[in-house]
Every structure is written in structure tokens, then in C-alpha cells.
XYZ file of C-alpha atoms in Angstrom:
389
model
C -40.450 -62.688 -79.128
C -42.297 -64.440 -81.961
C -40.486 -65.652 -85.078
C -41.698 -66.928 -88.435
C -39.541 -68.408 -91.229
C -40.395 -67.270 -94.768
C -38.801 -68.752 -97.888
C -40.900 -67.026 -100.552
C -39.353 -63.556 -100.689
C -37.446 -63.034 -103.950
C -34.893 -60.419 -104.910
C -37.466 -58.941 -107.274
C -40.031 -58.546 -104.488
C -37.645 -57.189 -101.885
C -36.086 -54.706 -104.326
C -39.434 -53.442 -105.604
C -39.440 -49.688 -105.048
C -35.823 -49.760 -103.845
C -34.408 -46.300 -103.291
C -30.798 -45.550 -102.425
C -29.803 -42.194 -100.941
C -26.265 -41.527 -102.158
C -25.959 -38.439 -99.969
C -26.629 -40.257 -96.700
C -25.243 -43.631 -97.779
C -28.344 -45.661 -97.057
C -30.818 -47.919 -98.800
C -34.254 -46.755 -97.785
C -37.136 -48.885 -98.962
C -38.120 -52.193 -100.538
C -41.181 -54.450 -100.907
C -43.001 -51.630 -102.644
C -42.463 -49.326 -99.664
C -43.424 -51.906 -97.024
C -39.815 -52.719 -96.068
C -37.671 -50.131 -94.297
C -34.174 -51.212 -95.262
C -32.284 -48.969 -92.877
C -34.181 -48.114 -89.695
C -32.495 -45.622 -87.413
C -30.877 -48.265 -85.230
C -29.005 -49.651 -88.244
C -25.489 -48.561 -89.169
C -24.767 -46.714 -92.406
C -24.105 -48.717 -95.561
C -20.450 -49.808 -95.502
C -20.296 -52.401 -98.305
C -19.665 -49.904 -101.127
C -16.000 -50.788 -101.533
C -15.976 -52.740 -104.795
C -15.312 -55.953 -102.850
C -18.041 -56.735 -100.318
C -20.843 -55.448 -102.568
C -19.476 -57.358 -105.573
C -19.125 -60.512 -103.456
C -22.855 -60.417 -102.671
C -23.725 -60.401 -106.377
C -21.140 -63.096 -107.134
C -22.829 -65.286 -104.526
C -26.161 -64.943 -106.324
C -24.631 -65.662 -109.742
C -22.889 -68.774 -108.397
C -25.947 -70.014 -106.545
C -24.380 -69.644 -103.112
C -26.702 -69.141 -100.126
C -27.018 -65.536 -99.028
C -27.459 -66.404 -95.371
C -30.377 -65.664 -93.104
C -32.108 -62.313 -93.221
C -34.050 -61.011 -90.225
C -37.059 -58.677 -90.459
C -38.910 -57.002 -87.618
C -42.677 -56.740 -88.116
C -43.880 -53.390 -86.830
C -47.284 -52.675 -85.309
C -48.352 -50.961 -88.567
C -47.670 -54.176 -90.504
C -44.550 -52.900 -92.278
C -41.145 -54.537 -91.894
C -37.725 -53.285 -90.785
C -34.480 -55.102 -91.541
C -32.872 -56.337 -88.347
C -29.997 -58.108 -90.074
C -29.109 -58.236 -93.762
C -29.366 -54.591 -94.754
C -25.818 -54.539 -96.125
C -26.590 -57.503 -98.407
C -30.001 -56.208 -99.504
C -28.685 -52.682 -100.087
C -25.865 -54.149 -102.211
C -28.364 -56.082 -104.320
C -30.649 -53.062 -104.680
C -27.733 -50.856 -105.687
C -26.652 -53.379 -108.310
C -30.118 -53.729 -109.808
C -30.480 -49.931 -109.994
C -27.144 -49.543 -111.796
C -24.913 -48.179 -109.020
C -21.996 -50.565 -109.684
C -20.835 -53.333 -112.029
C -19.508 -56.864 -111.546
C -17.073 -58.885 -113.612
C -18.382 -61.878 -115.568
C -15.847 -63.709 -117.742
C -13.358 -60.896 -117.017
C -15.725 -58.262 -118.389
C -17.560 -55.708 -116.292
C -21.332 -55.695 -116.536
C -24.016 -53.518 -115.030
C -27.332 -55.221 -114.333
C -28.991 -53.589 -117.329
C -26.248 -54.979 -119.609
C -26.734 -58.612 -118.564
C -28.661 -60.955 -120.814
C -32.253 -61.592 -119.809
C -31.553 -65.103 -118.519
C -28.998 -63.876 -115.970
C -31.197 -60.936 -115.000
C -34.085 -63.327 -114.371
C -31.859 -65.619 -112.282
C -31.006 -62.688 -110.046
C -34.623 -61.495 -109.801
C -35.951 -64.937 -108.818
C -33.267 -65.686 -106.218
C -34.993 -66.356 -102.910
C -34.072 -65.353 -99.394
C -34.447 -67.181 -96.120
C -36.141 -64.605 -93.919
C -36.971 -64.843 -90.238
C -39.713 -62.391 -89.325
C -39.479 -61.340 -85.696
C -42.112 -59.600 -83.636
C -41.815 -58.320 -80.071
C -41.332 -55.368 -77.742
C -38.716 -52.735 -78.593
C -36.379 -53.976 -75.853
C -36.560 -57.542 -77.214
C -35.974 -56.450 -80.795
C -32.932 -54.332 -79.918
C -31.438 -57.001 -77.699
C -31.821 -59.457 -80.581
C -30.318 -56.895 -82.947
C -27.186 -56.711 -80.758
C -26.978 -60.502 -80.588
C -27.193 -61.185 -84.319
C -24.676 -58.445 -85.125
C -21.831 -60.155 -83.256
C -20.767 -61.923 -86.470
C -19.607 -60.292 -89.710
C -18.350 -56.725 -89.474
C -19.010 -56.007 -85.772
C -20.983 -52.973 -84.750
C -18.733 -50.436 -83.105
C -19.643 -48.703 -79.860
C -21.475 -45.761 -81.434
C -23.400 -47.925 -83.899
C -24.682 -49.956 -80.954
C -25.589 -46.812 -79.024
C -27.472 -45.470 -82.048
C -29.467 -48.687 -82.069
C -30.236 -48.618 -78.349
C -31.262 -44.953 -78.281
C -32.789 -44.585 -81.744
C -35.237 -41.740 -82.066
C -35.511 -38.181 -83.306
C -32.253 -37.102 -81.645
C -30.165 -39.858 -83.278
C -31.856 -39.204 -86.629
C -30.879 -35.525 -86.594
C -27.423 -36.230 -85.155
C -26.652 -38.711 -87.941
C -27.869 -36.240 -90.564
C -25.185 -33.814 -89.410
C -22.268 -35.959 -88.213
C -22.701 -39.175 -90.240
C -23.145 -37.641 -93.674
C -19.997 -38.408 -95.650
C -20.741 -35.464 -97.956
C -20.703 -32.901 -95.152
C -18.288 -30.182 -96.266
C -16.887 -29.875 -92.727
C -15.462 -33.395 -92.647
C -12.067 -32.314 -94.013
C -11.650 -30.007 -91.014
C -12.962 -32.559 -88.499
C -10.592 -35.175 -89.893
C -7.621 -33.060 -88.830
C -8.520 -33.700 -85.190
C -10.660 -36.871 -85.114
C -9.863 -40.402 -86.267
C -12.347 -42.411 -88.302
C -15.125 -41.845 -90.794
C -18.645 -40.489 -90.972
C -20.084 -43.839 -92.075
C -18.804 -45.596 -88.968
C -20.183 -42.831 -86.693
C -16.748 -41.689 -85.475
C -17.429 -37.943 -85.719
C -20.778 -38.374 -83.986
C -19.076 -40.402 -81.259
C -16.486 -37.659 -80.701
C -19.202 -34.982 -80.526
C -21.196 -37.013 -77.991
C -18.090 -37.855 -75.982
C -17.171 -34.188 -75.709
C -20.584 -32.809 -74.812
C -21.447 -35.597 -72.367
C -18.139 -35.107 -70.507
C -18.847 -31.360 -70.419
C -22.122 -32.208 -68.648
C -20.419 -34.746 -66.334
C -22.396 -37.563 -67.950
C -21.705 -40.746 -69.851
C -22.584 -40.891 -73.540
C -25.301 -43.430 -72.689
C -26.940 -41.097 -70.158
C -26.729 -38.127 -72.506
C -28.318 -40.036 -75.380
C -31.023 -41.436 -73.107
C -31.923 -37.976 -71.749
C -32.074 -36.442 -75.231
C -33.468 -39.428 -77.132
C -36.731 -37.732 -78.124
C -35.374 -34.211 -78.642
C -36.328 -32.662 -81.954
C -33.053 -30.702 -82.190
C -29.343 -31.276 -81.573
C -28.452 -27.668 -80.827
C -26.373 -28.321 -77.706
C -24.478 -31.178 -79.374
C -23.653 -29.112 -82.467
C -22.846 -25.907 -80.612
C -20.441 -27.536 -78.200
C -18.725 -29.554 -80.935
C -18.208 -26.487 -83.147
C -17.034 -24.486 -80.134
C -14.213 -26.981 -79.568
C -13.331 -27.089 -83.275
C -13.340 -23.271 -83.530
C -11.106 -23.024 -80.430
C -8.606 -25.417 -81.988
C -8.680 -23.496 -85.245
C -8.035 -20.213 -83.420
C -5.348 -21.528 -81.071
C -3.195 -23.458 -83.553
C -2.131 -21.729 -86.752
C -1.534 -25.027 -88.551
C -2.468 -28.679 -88.237
C -0.218 -31.725 -88.190
C -0.797 -35.453 -88.229
C 0.049 -35.664 -84.519
C -3.132 -33.725 -83.709
C -5.436 -36.415 -85.004
C -7.216 -38.437 -82.360
C -6.070 -36.507 -79.287
C -8.490 -36.010 -76.386
C -9.538 -32.609 -77.647
C -12.734 -32.447 -75.623
C -10.804 -32.885 -72.361
C -8.009 -30.584 -73.528
C -10.536 -27.864 -74.403
C -12.210 -28.144 -71.000
C -8.826 -27.886 -69.262
C -7.263 -24.986 -71.159
C -9.869 -22.980 -73.095
C -10.216 -20.323 -70.368
C -6.564 -19.344 -70.845
C -5.556 -16.735 -73.369
C -3.026 -17.759 -76.022
C -1.044 -15.983 -78.684
C -1.363 -18.289 -81.732
C 2.001 -17.134 -83.119
C 3.849 -17.976 -79.906
C 1.965 -21.235 -79.459
C 2.884 -22.426 -82.906
C 6.494 -21.265 -82.545
C 6.907 -23.501 -79.480
C 4.930 -26.384 -80.977
C 7.071 -26.305 -84.110
C 10.310 -26.231 -82.101
C 9.282 -29.176 -79.945
C 8.063 -31.228 -82.883
C 11.503 -30.745 -84.431
C 13.349 -31.668 -81.218
C 14.944 -35.112 -81.549
C 14.789 -35.617 -77.763
C 10.966 -35.445 -77.764
C 9.763 -39.000 -78.317
C 6.028 -38.381 -77.737
C 5.248 -35.773 -80.353
C 1.516 -36.063 -79.674
C 2.059 -34.674 -76.190
C 3.571 -31.443 -77.494
C 0.260 -29.580 -77.890
C -0.977 -30.084 -74.341
C 2.541 -29.465 -73.004
C 2.602 -26.013 -74.619
C -0.986 -25.188 -73.615
C -0.161 -26.143 -70.028
C 2.751 -23.726 -69.784
C 5.478 -26.299 -70.520
C 5.546 -27.768 -67.010
C 4.327 -31.344 -67.514
C 7.466 -32.950 -68.979
C 6.122 -36.543 -68.916
C 3.795 -35.520 -71.757
C 6.841 -35.349 -74.034
C 8.550 -38.552 -72.931
C 11.978 -36.960 -73.353
C 14.602 -39.369 -74.649
C 16.541 -40.545 -71.612
C 20.170 -41.520 -71.216
C 20.953 -45.047 -72.375
C 22.158 -47.721 -69.954
C 25.735 -47.547 -71.158
C 25.929 -43.815 -70.448
C 24.288 -44.143 -67.031
C 26.647 -46.939 -65.942
C 29.709 -45.026 -67.124
C 28.659 -41.876 -65.236
C 27.750 -43.916 -62.140
C 31.144 -45.620 -62.112
C 33.062 -42.317 -62.391
C 30.929 -40.522 -59.764
C 31.211 -43.433 -57.340
C 34.978 -43.718 -57.780
C 35.456 -39.963 -57.224
C 33.090 -39.981 -54.228
C 34.845 -42.872 -52.502
C 38.190 -41.111 -52.862
C 36.733 -37.960 -51.260
C 34.779 -39.831 -48.604
C 31.467 -38.323 -49.656
C 28.198 -39.476 -51.244
C 28.129 -40.408 -54.911
C 24.955 -38.309 -55.173
C 26.287 -34.746 -55.647
C 23.277 -33.223 -53.871
C 23.542 -35.569 -50.883
C 27.255 -34.644 -50.624
C 26.265 -30.984 -50.176
C 23.970 -31.770 -47.268
C 24.575 -32.263 -43.579
C 22.458 -35.323 -42.862
C 23.258 -39.032 -42.617
C 23.353 -39.361 -46.431
C 26.273 -36.924 -46.811
C 28.690 -39.839 -47.233
C 26.260 -42.506 -48.450
C 27.280 -44.536 -51.487
C 24.090 -45.355 -53.385
C 23.800 -48.486 -55.519
C 23.173 -48.073 -59.241
C 19.529 -49.165 -58.913
C 18.985 -46.526 -56.191
C 19.890 -43.716 -58.555
C 18.405 -42.010 -61.630
C 20.063 -40.251 -64.535
C 19.555 -36.501 -64.619
C 20.341 -33.650 -66.979
C 22.864 -31.325 -65.315
C 21.480 -28.510 -67.427
C 17.742 -29.178 -67.768
C 16.503 -30.338 -71.151
C 13.813 -27.667 -71.026
C 16.566 -25.051 -70.800
C 18.537 -26.402 -73.727
C 20.492 -29.165 -72.011
C 21.433 -32.037 -74.305
C 20.900 -35.729 -73.622
C 24.542 -36.781 -73.816
C 27.213 -38.008 -71.398
C 28.654 -34.538 -70.827
C 25.309 -33.367 -69.454
C 24.540 -36.484 -67.402
C 24.771 -36.930 -63.668
C 23.439 -39.657 -61.377
C 21.310 -38.538 -58.433
C 19.628 -40.538 -55.711
C 15.962 -41.031 -56.586
C 14.785 -38.610 -53.900
C 16.903 -35.713 -55.136
C 16.229 -36.453 -58.789
C 12.482 -36.289 -58.280
C 12.777 -33.097 -56.247
C 15.076 -31.371 -58.744
C 12.595 -31.109 -61.598
C 13.627 -28.565 -64.220
C 15.814 -26.463 -61.928
């Protein structure tokens, strides 16, 4: 890969023809249209928080270095920003009046600054490395230089590696922070559109459905001119959730909904009954993993580990063990009640405390409480075999 250091680019030159798309959250062009500020492999603009963007302008006003900027020279002679698009987009947004900065404790937009300060900003120069090489070289370099700062997350890196018509269309749908569907998606998926979290969920779901990794799916579809399968599968999962659960709760957010859909969607559910059981379990003090409630109900309430039911504390277990063992020794039988009923060699075996587990006499799933009156100690073999009986 070839590199060339340039020190003559000014803010005025780079921001000439700057356009910012508020809808998609990206700075588009500079250098009079010859600089593509946000090529498809770049992440969305994430500096618009009133802190990072302001800090960039403060650095210029105080004469601090802005750090190296990296451009990629394309075969058509135009440039793409490899590294520095957050800084350049912040500067372009400031010059075009998108936000203000404080000077002497007073907020000023660029147009309200005196001419001397405006000129200082316009004439500020960048240190720019211009890189030129094959696509593989450029993208490998892109990954390398983005280790510092705000790291690229997994999906941002994948967008860079598999940039093309498919990623462009996918980002238009799933990475647009003004998409009216985001409020619904946010009930089930953690993250934000800008950081590609909804796109990542959609790709994770559809690739698993096709028994593929996200990387393979994106590679196979890289040059597709539509995202129909991606959208259709994603909305199918969302619509199934909306039809199966009458309400949403905070515990739903971030669950493995793609896997859960694949496992249970062929079953028929009565939404009223589903929500009745979900509500009851969410209100049950013995359920310590509330996030497991939804899959537990969908699965017919058989997989108790999903709920992580509150177990008996050590004090209770030791007290019950001591009483059972004392009674068993007096009767000459096993301190495991189920072993005592048998006819094998364990009928009179006295198990040590560590060889036994606490068990609900009346199963929790059938209304049994987790208290000393409903506790018994069983040998590990019988406890595991007993289940919910």
C-alpha cells in the first residue's frame, strides 16, 4: 500500500460542499464533492452528543493538534475517509450551524463568531495521510487504525469488510435512527441504530435460520440489490412476538429471540393464557431469573433451570439434614426418605450432608413454598430423578 503525507489541506477546503444528512446521521461530502466523508464501510456518526463534537471545535480554537487523518485515494481520483470522519463531520456540522460551542461562557454558532475566529477555524490545517492500494489492503488498514478511540463494534467491522449494495440497503432500513419502527424493536433488542445493533440482530437471526454465520451470510449477499429475506425474516420474528405476548416488559429486552422463535414458533399459543402465566411468574418472589420466564412458559413450563428458583439457604438445609439424620439413625433406616422406602443396599445408608440436595416436598411448580416446612434432604440420585413430581 502506498502512502503520502499532505499538510496543506485546510478546514475550509475539506468542508467545501459539506453536506450532512440528518436523517441518516452521516456527513456525506467535502473537498467540493471530491471527498466522500462516510463511505459504506464507515460507522454512522456518533459524535453528536454535545461533548465529543464540541471537544473537536475546542481543540481548533485552542490550537491543539487534531491528530492524523487518513484518506483512501480511489481509482477515479476521489478520496474516501479511512479515519477521521467523526472529527471532520463534527467540524462540518459546526460550520454549517448544526450546533454551538461555549466561548467565555457564552454559546456561539459559527455564524455568530467574529471574523477573526471564523478565519482561524477555516485556515486550520490537517495532517493527512493519503493511502492507495487494493480493497483488501485498505480494509485491513481500516481495521488497524480503528483500534484506538471509540472501538468499532462487531457489526461496524462487518459492514466495513462486506461493504456493498447489500450493506447500503440494510443500513438504510436498520441503521436509520428516525425509522418509526425503532420503538417496537427496542422492546426486544438492546442497543441503538447508530451503532448497528438492530442490523446485527436481524443478521444474527436470519443467518442462524439459514445455518450460517453472519460473516458467511453477508459475504453471500454482499452484492444483492435487495434485502428482502433479511427484512422479511426480521419482521416475521417481531410480528410473532407481538402476537404471542400481549404486553412487553423490560425483561424481554436482549433475549435470544431469533433462537426462541425458531424453537417455538410452530406451536400454537393463546396470548391470554401465555400472559397470565408470564405475569404470575414475574410476580413470584421465588423466581430469581425473571428473563427466563418467557421461554419457560413457551416451552410448556418444564425447564425449571430457566427460572433459577430460589433455593433453600444453608442454615435451613443443615437444620433439616440434622433432624432427618437423627430420626433415621433411631429407626435404623436411610436419612434419604426415598432410599428408606427401597429394598436395595441404600435402604439403611446414612448419607453425608455433601451427598444430599435440598428438595421441595411439594414441588415449587405446584405451589410449594421455599421454606423449612416444605424442605427435605434427598440423596443426589433421588433428587435428580424426582423432578417436579
